[in-house]
Coordinates of C-alpha atoms in Angstrom, one line a residue:
M835 CA 20.4 198.0 130.0
E836 CA 23.4 200.2 129.8
Y837 CA 25.0 198.4 132.7
W838 CA 24.5 195.0 131.2
K839 CA 25.6 196.1 127.7
R840 CA 28.8 197.2 129.2
V841 CA 29.4 194.0 131.2
L842 CA 28.2 191.5 128.7
G843 CA 29.7 193.3 125.7
R844 CA 33.2 193.5 127.2
E845 CA 35.9 191.4 125.5
S846 CA 37.3 188.5 127.5
D847 CA 40.6 189.0 129.1
P848 CA 43.4 187.5 126.9
D849 CA 45.0 184.3 127.9
G850 CA 48.8 185.1 127.9
R851 CA 49.9 181.5 128.3
P852 CA 52.2 180.2 125.5
V853 CA 50.4 177.7 123.3
K854 CA 52.2 174.4 123.2
P855 CA 51.1 171.4 121.1
L856 CA 50.2 168.7 123.6
R857 CA 49.1 165.9 121.2
E858 CA 47.9 165.2 117.7
P859 CA 44.4 166.5 116.8
A860 CA 41.7 164.5 118.6
V861 CA 39.4 163.4 115.8
E862 CA 37.4 161.3 118.4
I863 CA 35.6 164.5 119.4
E864 CA 33.8 164.6 116.1
E865 CA 32.8 161.0 116.0
P866 CA 29.1 160.2 115.9
I867 CA 27.4 160.3 119.2
S868 CA 26.7 156.8 120.6
L869 CA 23.5 155.5 122.2
A870 CA 25.3 155.0 125.5
E871 CA 26.3 158.7 125.6
C872 CA 22.6 159.7 125.1
K873 CA 21.5 157.3 127.8
K874 CA 24.0 158.7 130.2
A875 CA 23.1 162.3 129.4
L876 CA 19.4 161.6 129.9
R877 CA 20.1 159.7 133.2
D878 CA 22.0 162.7 134.5
L879 CA 19.4 165.2 133.4
K880 CA 17.6 166.6 136.4
Q881 CA 14.5 168.7 136.7
T882 CA 15.3 172.1 135.1
A883 CA 13.6 175.1 133.6
S884 CA 12.7 175.1 129.9
G885 CA 14.3 177.4 127.4
P886 CA 12.7 179.8 124.9
D887 CA 11.3 176.9 122.8
G888 CA 9.1 175.8 125.8
V889 CA 10.2 172.2 125.7
S890 CA 10.3 170.8 129.2
W891 CA 13.0 168.4 130.6
S892 CA 10.3 165.7 131.1
S893 CA 9.4 165.9 127.5
V894 CA 13.0 165.5 126.4
K895 CA 13.4 162.5 128.7
S896 CA 10.2 160.9 127.3
L897 CA 11.6 160.9 123.8
G898 CA 14.2 158.3 124.6
P899 CA 17.9 158.1 123.7
G900 CA 17.4 156.8 120.2
W901 CA 15.5 159.9 119.1
L902 CA 18.2 162.2 120.6
Q903 CA 21.0 160.2 119.0
Y904 CA 19.4 160.7 115.6
L905 CA 18.9 164.5 116.2
F906 CA 22.4 165.1 117.6
N907 CA 24.2 163.2 114.9
S908 CA 22.2 165.0 112.2
I909 CA 23.5 168.3 113.7
L910 CA 27.1 167.0 113.8
A911 CA 26.8 165.9 110.1
C912 CA 25.5 169.3 109.1
G913 CA 28.2 171.1 111.1
Y914 CA 25.8 173.8 112.2
P915 CA 23.4 173.8 115.2
T916 CA 19.7 174.6 114.9
K917 CA 18.6 178.2 115.6
S918 CA 16.8 177.1 118.8
F919 CA 20.1 175.9 120.3
K920 CA 21.6 179.4 120.0
N921 CA 18.6 181.3 121.6
S922 CA 18.3 181.6 125.3
R923 CA 16.3 183.7 127.8
T924 CA 18.2 185.6 130.5
V925 CA 16.8 185.9 134.1
L926 CA 18.4 188.0 136.8
I927 CA 18.9 186.3 140.2
P928 CA 19.3 188.7 143.1
K929 CA 22.5 188.3 145.1
T930 CA 21.1 190.2 148.2
E931 CA 17.7 190.3 149.9
K932 CA 17.0 193.8 148.7
P933 CA 19.0 194.6 145.6
S934 CA 19.2 198.3 144.6
D935 CA 21.8 198.2 141.8
P936 CA 22.1 196.2 138.6
G937 CA 25.4 194.8 139.8
E938 CA 23.6 193.1 142.7
F939 CA 21.9 190.7 140.2
R940 CA 23.5 187.6 138.7
P941 CA 22.5 187.0 135.0
L942 CA 21.5 183.4 134.2
A943 CA 21.0 182.4 130.6
I944 CA 18.5 179.5 130.1
A945 CA 18.9 177.7 126.8
S946 CA 16.9 175.0 125.1
V947 CA 17.0 171.7 127.1
F948 CA 17.9 169.9 123.8
G949 CA 20.9 172.2 123.4
R950 CA 22.0 171.7 127.0
V951 CA 21.9 167.9 126.6
F952 CA 23.8 168.2 123.4
H953 CA 26.4 170.5 124.9
R954 CA 26.8 168.2 127.9
I955 CA 27.8 165.3 125.7
L956 CA 30.3 167.5 123.8
A957 CA 31.7 168.9 127.1
S958 CA 32.3 165.5 128.5
R959 CA 34.3 164.7 125.4
L960 CA 36.3 167.9 125.5
G961 CA 37.0 167.6 129.2
V962 CA 39.2 164.6 128.4
W963 CA 41.4 166.6 126.0
A964 CA 41.1 170.3 127.0
P965 CA 41.4 171.2 130.7
L966 CA 39.7 174.5 131.7
G967 CA 41.8 177.7 131.8
A968 CA 42.0 179.7 135.0
S969 CA 41.5 183.0 133.0
Q970 CA 38.0 182.2 132.0
R971 CA 35.5 184.9 132.9
A972 CA 33.4 182.7 135.2
F973 CA 36.5 182.1 137.4
Q974 CA 37.7 185.7 137.7
V975 CA 37.8 187.6 141.0
N976 CA 36.0 190.9 141.0
P977 CA 37.2 193.1 143.9
A978 CA 33.9 195.1 143.7
K979 CA 32.0 192.0 144.6
C980 CA 34.3 190.8 147.4
S981 CA 34.4 191.5 151.2
T982 CA 36.4 190.1 154.1
L983 CA 35.7 188.8 157.5
A984 CA 38.5 188.8 160.1
I985 CA 38.3 187.3 163.6
I986 CA 41.0 188.2 166.1
W987 CA 41.7 186.0 169.1
D988 CA 42.4 187.8 172.4
G989 CA 44.2 185.1 174.3
K990 CA 44.9 187.2 177.4
N991 CA 41.3 188.1 178.0
K992 CA 40.0 184.8 176.6
R993 CA 37.8 186.3 174.0
W994 CA 37.5 186.9 170.3
L995 CA 37.1 190.2 168.5
H996 CA 35.7 191.2 165.2
D997 CA 38.1 193.2 163.0
A998 CA 36.1 195.8 161.1
K999 CA 39.2 197.3 159.3
G1000 CA 39.9 196.3 155.8
Q1001 CA 43.4 194.7 155.8
F1002 CA 43.3 192.7 152.6
K1003 CA 44.1 194.1 149.1
F1004 CA 43.6 192.6 145.6
R1005 CA 45.1 194.2 142.5
G1006 CA 45.7 197.4 144.4
S1007 CA 42.2 197.7 145.8
T1008 CA 41.4 197.3 149.5
L1009 CA 38.6 194.7 150.0
P1010 CA 35.9 196.1 152.3
A1011 CA 35.4 194.3 155.7
L1012 CA 32.0 193.1 156.9
G1013 CA 30.5 194.9 159.9
V1014 CA 29.5 193.1 163.0
E1015 CA 25.8 192.9 161.9
E1016 CA 26.6 192.2 158.3
S1017 CA 26.6 188.7 156.8
Y1018 CA 27.5 186.8 153.7
K1019 CA 26.0 183.8 151.9
Y1020 CA 28.0 180.6 151.7
L1021 CA 26.4 177.4 150.2
G1022 CA 23.0 178.9 150.7
L1023 CA 23.5 179.7 154.4
Q1024 CA 23.9 183.2 155.9
Y1025 CA 27.0 183.6 158.0
G1026 CA 28.4 186.5 160.0
S1027 CA 31.0 187.1 162.7
K1028 CA 28.8 185.2 165.1
G1029 CA 28.4 182.2 162.8
K1030 CA 25.2 181.2 161.2
L1031 CA 22.7 184.0 161.7
K1032 CA 19.2 182.6 161.3
T1033 CA 18.0 179.3 162.6
G1034 CA 16.0 177.1 160.3
L1035 CA 13.0 177.6 162.5
E1036 CA 13.1 181.4 162.1
L1037 CA 13.6 181.1 158.4
L1038 CA 10.7 178.7 158.1
K1039 CA 8.3 180.8 160.1
G1040 CA 9.0 183.8 157.9
M1041 CA 8.4 181.8 154.7
L1042 CA 5.2 180.3 156.0
R1043 CA 3.9 183.8 157.0
E1044 CA 4.5 185.1 153.4
L1045 CA 2.9 182.0 151.9
K1046 CA -0.2 182.3 154.1
E1047 CA -0.7 186.0 153.2
A1048 CA -0.3 185.3 149.4
P1049 CA -3.6 185.2 147.4
L1050 CA -3.3 181.6 146.5
K1051 CA -5.6 178.5 146.4
P1052 CA -5.0 175.9 149.2
Q1053 CA -3.6 173.4 146.7
Q1054 CA -1.2 176.0 145.3
R1055 CA 0.0 176.7 148.9
V1056 CA 0.6 173.0 149.4
F1057 CA 2.5 172.8 146.1
L1058 CA 4.8 175.7 146.9
L1059 CA 5.3 174.4 150.4
R1060 CA 6.5 171.0 149.1
T1061 CA 8.5 172.2 146.1
N1062 CA 10.0 175.5 147.3
I1063 CA 10.0 176.1 151.0
L1064 CA 10.6 172.6 152.5
P1065 CA 13.6 171.8 150.2
K1066 CA 15.2 175.2 151.2
I1067 CA 14.7 174.5 154.9
M1068 CA 15.9 170.9 154.5
Y1069 CA 19.1 172.1 152.9
Y1070 CA 19.5 174.7 155.6
L1071 CA 19.1 172.2 158.4
V1072 CA 21.2 169.4 156.8
N1073 CA 24.2 171.6 156.2
G1074 CA 24.1 173.6 159.4
R1075 CA 24.2 172.8 163.1
V1076 CA 20.8 171.8 164.4
H1077 CA 19.3 170.3 167.5
Q1078 CA 16.5 167.7 167.7
Y1079 CA 14.3 170.2 169.4
T1080 CA 14.5 172.5 166.4
L1081 CA 13.5 169.8 164.0
R1082 CA 10.5 168.9 166.1
E1083 CA 9.4 172.5 166.3
C1084 CA 9.8 172.9 162.5
D1085 CA 7.5 169.9 161.9
K1086 CA 5.0 171.3 164.4
C1087 CA 5.1 174.7 162.6
V1088 CA 4.5 173.1 159.2
R1089 CA 1.6 171.0 160.5
R1090 CA 0.0 174.0 162.3
F1091 CA 0.2 176.0 159.0
L1092 CA -1.4 173.2 157.0
R1093 CA -4.2 172.8 159.6
E1094 CA -5.0 176.5 159.3
V1095 CA -4.9 176.9 155.5
L1096 CA -6.7 173.5 154.9
H1097 CA -9.2 174.0 157.8
L1098 CA -8.4 170.6 159.2
P1099 CA -9.4 169.5 162.7
H1100 CA -6.8 169.5 165.4
D1101 CA -6.9 165.7 165.7
T1102 CA -6.0 165.1 162.0
P1103 CA -3.5 162.2 162.1
V1104 CA 0.1 163.3 161.9
S1105 CA 0.8 160.5 159.5
A1106 CA -1.7 162.0 157.0
F1107 CA 0.7 164.9 156.5
H1108 CA 3.9 162.9 156.2
A1109 CA 2.8 159.8 154.3
C1110 CA 3.4 159.7 150.6
A1111 CA 0.6 160.9 148.3
K1112 CA 0.6 157.5 146.7
D1113 CA -0.2 156.0 150.1
G1114 CA -2.9 158.4 150.9
G1115 CA -1.0 161.2 152.6
L1116 CA 0.0 164.8 151.7
D1117 CA 3.7 164.0 151.1
I1118 CA 5.1 166.6 153.5
D1119 CA 8.7 166.0 154.5
C1120 CA 9.2 165.3 158.2
F1121 CA 12.4 167.1 159.3
E1122 CA 12.7 165.0 162.5
S1123 CA 12.9 161.9 160.4
L1124 CA 14.8 163.0 157.3
V1125 CA 17.5 165.4 158.6
P1126 CA 19.3 162.8 160.7
M1127 CA 19.2 160.4 157.7
Y1128 CA 20.6 163.0 155.3
K1129 CA 23.3 164.1 157.7
W1130 CA 24.4 160.5 158.1
Q1131 CA 24.4 159.9 154.4
K1132 CA 26.6 163.0 154.0
L1133 CA 29.1 161.6 156.5
V1134 CA 29.1 158.2 154.7
S1135 CA 29.8 160.0 151.4
L1136 CA 32.8 161.7 153.0
E1137 CA 34.2 158.3 153.9
E1138 CA 34.2 157.3 150.2
V1139 CA 36.0 160.2 148.6
P1140 CA 39.4 159.5 147.1
D1141 CA 41.2 162.2 149.2
N1142 CA 42.9 160.5 152.2
L1143 CA 42.9 163.7 154.3
V1144 CA 39.1 164.0 153.9
R1145 CA 38.6 160.4 154.8
D1146 CA 40.7 160.7 157.9
L1147 CA 38.9 163.9 159.0
S1148 CA 35.6 162.1 158.7
Q1149 CA 36.7 159.6 161.3
L1150 CA 37.4 162.2 163.9
P1151 CA 34.9 162.1 166.9
A1152 CA 34.4 165.9 166.7
I1153 CA 33.4 165.7 163.0
R1154 CA 31.2 162.6 163.5
K1155 CA 29.4 164.3 166.3
R1156 CA 28.5 167.2 164.0
F1157 CA 26.7 164.8 161.7
Q1158 CA 24.8 162.9 164.4
L1159 CA 21.7 164.0 166.3
K1160 CA 21.0 162.7 169.8
G1161 CA 17.5 161.7 170.6
A1162 CA 16.3 160.9 167.1
Q1163 CA 13.1 159.0 167.4
T1164 CA 13.5 157.1 164.1
S1165 CA 16.5 156.1 162.0
F1166 CA 16.2 155.3 158.3
N1167 CA 18.8 154.1 155.8
N1168 CA 17.0 155.4 152.8
R1169 CA 13.8 157.1 151.6
A1170 CA 12.0 153.8 151.0
E1171 CA 12.2 152.9 154.7
Y1172 CA 11.0 156.4 155.6
R1173 CA 8.0 156.1 153.2
M1174 CA 7.1 152.6 154.6
F1175 CA 7.2 153.9 158.2
W1176 CA 4.7 156.7 157.6
K1177 CA 2.5 154.5 155.4
N1178 CA 2.2 152.0 158.2
K1179 CA 1.5 154.8 160.7
L1180 CA -1.3 156.0 158.5
L1181 CA -2.8 152.6 158.0
D1182 CA -2.6 151.8 161.7
N1183 CA -4.7 154.9 162.4
L1184 CA -8.5 154.5 162.5
D1185 CA -9.0 157.4 160.1
G1186 CA -6.4 156.2 157.6
F1187 CA -7.1 152.5 157.7
G1188 CA -9.4 152.6 154.7
L1189 CA -6.5 153.9 152.4
G1190 CA -4.8 150.6 152.4
E1191 CA -5.4 150.0 148.7
A1192 CA -4.4 153.6 147.6
A1193 CA -0.9 152.5 146.6
D1194 CA -2.2 149.9 144.2
V1195 CA -3.0 152.6 141.7
P1196 CA -0.6 155.5 142.8
Q1197 CA -0.9 157.6 139.6
V1198 CA -4.5 158.7 140.3
H1199 CA -3.5 160.6 143.5
S1200 CA -1.3 163.2 141.9
W1201 CA -4.1 165.8 142.3
V1202 CA -3.3 166.0 146.0
T1203 CA 0.2 167.6 145.5
D1204 CA 0.5 168.9 141.9
G1205 CA -1.3 172.3 142.7
S1206 CA -3.5 172.0 139.6
S1207 CA -6.8 173.8 139.1
L1208 CA -8.7 170.5 138.8
L1209 CA -10.7 171.4 141.9
T1210 CA -11.8 174.7 143.5
G1211 CA -10.0 175.5 146.7
E1212 CA -13.1 174.8 148.8
M1213 CA -13.7 171.4 147.1
Y1214 CA -10.0 170.5 147.4
I1215 CA -10.2 170.9 151.2
K1216 CA -13.5 168.9 151.4
C1217 CA -12.0 166.1 149.3
L1218 CA -9.1 165.9 151.7
K1219 CA -11.4 165.6 154.6
I1220 CA -13.3 162.8 153.0
R1221 CA -10.1 161.1 151.9
W1222 CA -8.7 161.1 155.5
N1223 CA -12.1 160.4 157.2
V1224 CA -11.9 163.7 159.2
W1225 CA -15.2 165.0 158.1
P1226 CA -17.3 166.0 161.2
T1227 CA -19.7 163.2 162.1
A1228 CA -21.4 162.2 165.4
A1229 CA -19.2 159.1 165.6
R1230 CA -16.0 161.1 165.3
A1231 CA -17.2 163.7 167.8
S1232 CA -18.0 161.0 170.3
R1233 CA -14.5 159.4 170.4
G1234 CA -13.4 158.7 173.9
R1235 CA -16.9 158.4 175.2
R1236 CA -18.6 155.3 176.3
Q1237 CA -21.0 154.8 173.3
A1238 CA -21.1 156.3 169.8
P1239 CA -24.5 157.7 168.9
L1240 CA -26.7 156.2 166.2
C1241 CA -27.6 157.9 162.9
D1242 CA -30.5 160.4 163.5
A1243 CA -32.0 159.5 160.2
G1244 CA -33.4 156.3 161.8
C1245 CA -30.9 153.9 160.2
R1246 CA -30.1 152.2 163.5
Q1247 CA -26.4 152.4 162.6
I1248 CA -23.5 154.3 164.1
E1249 CA -23.3 157.7 162.4
G1250 CA -19.9 157.4 160.9
L1251 CA -18.7 158.7 157.5
G1252 CA -18.7 155.2 156.0
H1253 CA -22.4 154.8 156.9
I1254 CA -23.3 158.3 155.6
L1255 CA -21.6 157.7 152.2
Q1256 CA -22.8 154.1 151.6
Q1257 CA -25.9 153.2 153.6
C1258 CA -27.8 156.2 155.1
N1259 CA -31.4 156.8 154.0
R1260 CA -30.9 160.5 153.6
T1261 CA -28.2 160.2 151.0
W1262 CA -29.6 157.4 148.7
D1263 CA -30.4 159.8 145.9
K1264 CA -27.0 161.5 146.0
R1265 CA -25.3 158.1 146.1
G1266 CA -27.2 157.2 142.9
A1267 CA -26.1 160.5 141.3
R1268 CA -22.5 159.8 142.2
H1269 CA -22.7 156.4 140.6
D1270 CA -24.5 157.7 137.4
R1271 CA -21.9 160.4 137.0
I1272 CA -19.1 157.9 136.9
V1273 CA -21.0 155.6 134.5
E1274 CA -21.5 158.6 132.2
F1275 CA -17.9 159.6 132.5
V1276 CA -16.5 156.1 131.7
G1277 CA -18.9 155.7 128.8
S1278 CA -17.9 159.0 127.2
Q1279 CA -14.2 158.2 127.6
V1280 CA -14.3 154.8 125.9
E1281 CA -16.7 156.2 123.2
R1282 CA -14.1 158.8 122.3
R1283 CA -11.6 156.0 121.7
G1284 CA -13.8 154.5 118.9
F1285 CA -15.9 152.0 120.8
N1286 CA -19.6 151.7 120.6
V1287 CA -21.4 152.2 123.9
I1288 CA -25.0 151.2 124.9
K1289 CA -26.3 152.7 128.2
E1290 CA -28.3 150.9 130.8
K1291 CA -31.8 151.9 129.7
S1292 CA -31.2 151.2 126.0
F1293 CA -31.6 147.4 126.1
A1294 CA -33.7 144.8 127.7
T1295 CA -32.6 142.1 130.2
P1296 CA -34.0 138.8 131.3
R1297 CA -36.8 139.1 133.8
G1298 CA -35.6 139.6 137.3
H1299 CA -32.1 140.4 136.2
R1300 CA -30.7 143.9 136.8
R1301 CA -29.3 145.7 133.7
P1302 CA -25.5 146.3 133.6
D1303 CA -24.5 150.0 133.4
L1304 CA -22.7 149.8 130.0
I1305 CA -22.4 147.5 127.0
I1306 CA -19.2 148.4 125.2
Y1307 CA -18.3 146.7 121.9
N1308 CA -16.5 146.8 118.6
K1309 CA -16.5 144.3 115.7
D1310 CA -14.5 141.7 117.7
R1311 CA -15.2 142.1 121.4
V1312 CA -18.1 142.9 123.8
W1313 CA -17.6 144.1 127.4
I1314 CA -20.4 144.0 129.9
A1315 CA -19.3 146.7 132.4
D1316 CA -20.9 147.7 135.7
V1317 CA -19.7 150.4 138.1
T1318 CA -19.5 150.1 141.8
I1319 CA -18.5 152.6 144.4
C1320 CA -17.9 150.5 147.4
A1321 CA -17.0 150.9 151.1
D1322 CA -13.4 151.3 152.1
R1323 CA -10.9 148.7 153.2
G1324 CA -12.7 148.1 156.5
A1325 CA -15.6 146.3 154.6
G1326 CA -13.2 144.1 152.6
P1327 CA -10.9 144.5 149.5
M1328 CA -12.2 146.2 146.4
A1329 CA -11.3 143.1 144.4
L1330 CA -14.1 141.3 146.3
A1331 CA -16.6 143.8 145.0
R1332 CA -15.3 143.4 141.5
D1333 CA -15.5 139.6 141.7
N1334 CA -19.1 139.8 142.9
K1335 CA -20.0 142.0 140.0
I1336 CA -18.4 139.6 137.5
K1337 CA -20.2 136.6 139.1
Y1338 CA -23.6 138.4 139.0
Y1339 CA -23.4 139.4 135.3
T1340 CA -21.9 136.1 134.1
D1341 CA -25.3 134.7 133.0
E1342 CA -26.2 132.8 129.8
D1343 CA -29.6 134.5 129.4
L1344 CA -28.0 138.0 129.8
A1345 CA -25.3 137.0 127.3
T1346 CA -28.0 136.1 124.8
E1347 CA -29.8 139.5 125.2
V1348 CA -26.5 141.4 124.9
A1349 CA -25.6 139.5 121.7
K1350 CA -28.8 140.7 120.1
V1351 CA -27.8 144.4 120.5
A1352 CA -24.0 144.2 120.4
G1353 CA -23.3 141.4 117.9
P1354 CA -21.7 137.9 118.3
G1355 CA -18.3 139.1 119.5
A1356 CA -16.5 137.4 122.3
Q1357 CA -18.0 138.6 125.6
S1358 CA -16.4 139.4 128.9
V1359 CA -17.7 140.9 132.1
V1360 CA -15.9 143.9 133.7
G1361 CA -16.4 145.2 137.2
L1362 CA -15.3 148.9 137.6
V1363 CA -14.7 149.6 141.2
W1364 CA -13.7 152.7 143.3
N1365 CA -14.2 153.2 147.0
W1366 CA -15.7 156.4 148.5
R1367 CA -12.2 157.7 149.4
G1368 CA -11.4 158.0 145.7
C1369 CA -9.1 154.9 145.5
C1370 CA -9.3 152.9 142.2
E1371 CA -9.2 149.1 142.1
K1372 CA -6.0 147.9 140.3
K1373 CA -7.7 145.8 137.6
T1374 CA -10.1 148.6 136.9
D1375 CA -7.3 151.0 136.2
E1376 CA -5.6 148.4 134.0
W1377 CA -8.8 147.8 132.0
L1378 CA -9.3 151.6 131.5
K1379 CA -5.7 151.9 130.4
K1380 CA -6.1 149.0 127.9
M1381 CA -9.2 150.8 126.5
G1382 CA -7.0 153.8 125.7
V1383 CA -8.2 156.1 128.6
P1384 CA -5.3 158.4 129.5
I1385 CA -4.0 158.8 133.0
E1386 CA -5.4 162.3 133.2
S1387 CA -8.9 161.0 132.7
R1388 CA -8.4 158.1 135.1
R1389 CA -7.3 160.5 137.7
L1390 CA -10.3 162.7 137.0
A1391 CA -12.6 159.7 137.6
S1392 CA -11.2 159.3 141.1
V1393 CA -11.6 163.0 141.8
R1394 CA -15.3 162.8 140.7
V1395 CA -15.9 159.9 143.1
L1396 CA -14.6 162.1 145.9
E1397 CA -16.7 165.1 144.7
G1398 CA -19.8 162.8 144.8
S1399 CA -18.9 161.7 148.4
V1400 CA -18.6 165.4 149.4
W1401 CA -22.1 166.0 148.1
C1402 CA -23.5 163.1 150.0
A1403 CA -21.9 164.3 153.2
E1404 CA -23.2 167.8 152.7
V1405 CA -26.7 166.6 152.0
F1406 CA -26.8 164.5 155.1
R1407 CA -25.9 167.5 157.2
K1408 CA -28.6 169.7 155.6
R1409 CA -31.5 167.2 155.6
T1410 CA -33.5 166.3 158.7
G1411 CA -35.7 163.5 157.4
I1412 CA -36.2 160.4 159.6
N1413 CA -37.2 156.9 158.6
F1414 CA -39.7 156.2 161.4
A1415 CA -40.4 152.7 160.1
Q1416 CA -36.8 151.7 161.0
V1417 CA -36.7 153.8 164.2
G1418 CA -39.7 152.0 165.6
G1419 CA -40.4 154.7 168.2
R1420 CA -36.9 154.5 169.8
N1421 CA -34.9 157.6 170.7
R1422 CA -31.5 158.3 169.3
S1423 CA -29.4 157.0 172.2
E1424 CA -31.2 153.6 172.0

């Protein structure tokens, strides 16, 4: 505390420049803030930490420019900022790997996001009239924090030497020279006398080792890998020299780590890791695909700078060679092409084919990557196995053989995951429990929004007609809703299952019975459809949204479908019952 009191309490160095009037007072600085300025400030606002008030950057963005314009102009009219704008929390960022002195930390003050947006607007106005002074504290040189690196060329012996003697002085103080084994950090990369010290692969292995040893849940490991480790390594690889082999090894290292912490089989599709979560994957960046693209984009950006010298340098063959990688398997112009490539790879795979409709309702798949505690670690892993069709089954184990074995429950069907979760005799009760759980969940959600709900067993239907799962009504409308958990894309689109439900329950006799219990409101039939992989049918999601069900609850419905599928798969593995009536005395291979 004494150190920081001395540093932060010191008066700023005086600016000895003579003050000359440059222009008349700029009253434009105090003019009311326009809606366009608020829109630009929100557009430029990137993901950032919240201040002491706890308001996140996403919350500020969701308010919209009109609300911010009203707030900021109120502050300008009062001529005094709110108290929250003046409070900040200070965090200390280490400058070295193992800091041992207070001076080896960099203080960073984090203010309210509202205040930062407000100050950004004012700063953009001031920047037009008042250029920054060189004597500002943030731009001062502190000799105690500086060091030098000198390389001497020995032309006679055709070698270079490291000069460990301090030869440079600043304000009467000799700047210390770096040793041969010492390094410095420049733009996030560690450099020494031999150039960049660590390769991206070495850095990645160390980070993955620490992440694996940390006491975290699997979904938390995935979250930290995506949001912390991979962006750091990506920056390291894009801004340094790298070979295609290194990128390939980095990708293998990441996939090996994920197979270990998620207990996935070795033949899990590579595309399942790299495809976007909205398309059914884990949304893990592929270095071999993205680093060449980012390097090329960096080179293109150099060609567009206004400085003629920089543009000329970017055309030199030696410079262009630094930004291009030989042997790149794929080349993409943007992130959208990259996403489409891995999506197609996943859907072309036998295990990922059934995820073709996942992108129709992308918001329900955020549980895969957000690291939330929605699931236990064990259930998270099992849900991923169901989602990717890598759950151990006889059909999967027999791949590459001449004939896949039939289900040993006597179903006379190949023992694949789709059969176990939709047709097998052993899992019929758990499939019913999975269905009933979703019916109960949907009913409770719409009931909370003020609708009246009648469950299946609470009303009579015409003879020979099956009861719908739910009757939902208010004073004006009546919805006849029925839930279906259908097979995946291989058995047809989910829209077909929805249309079949609507066709079945569009019946005059049924409508008469429903009117007796729900009133004479306008009736419509709704089919609510999910598949066993947890994908939600598009119109199902739209109807739930129209009924006021929030996205968190719609996501939870998809997760509960997956949990039910996990229970079905586990029951099949534990039970040994056989339907001899269907087997007919035949053995399993027949």
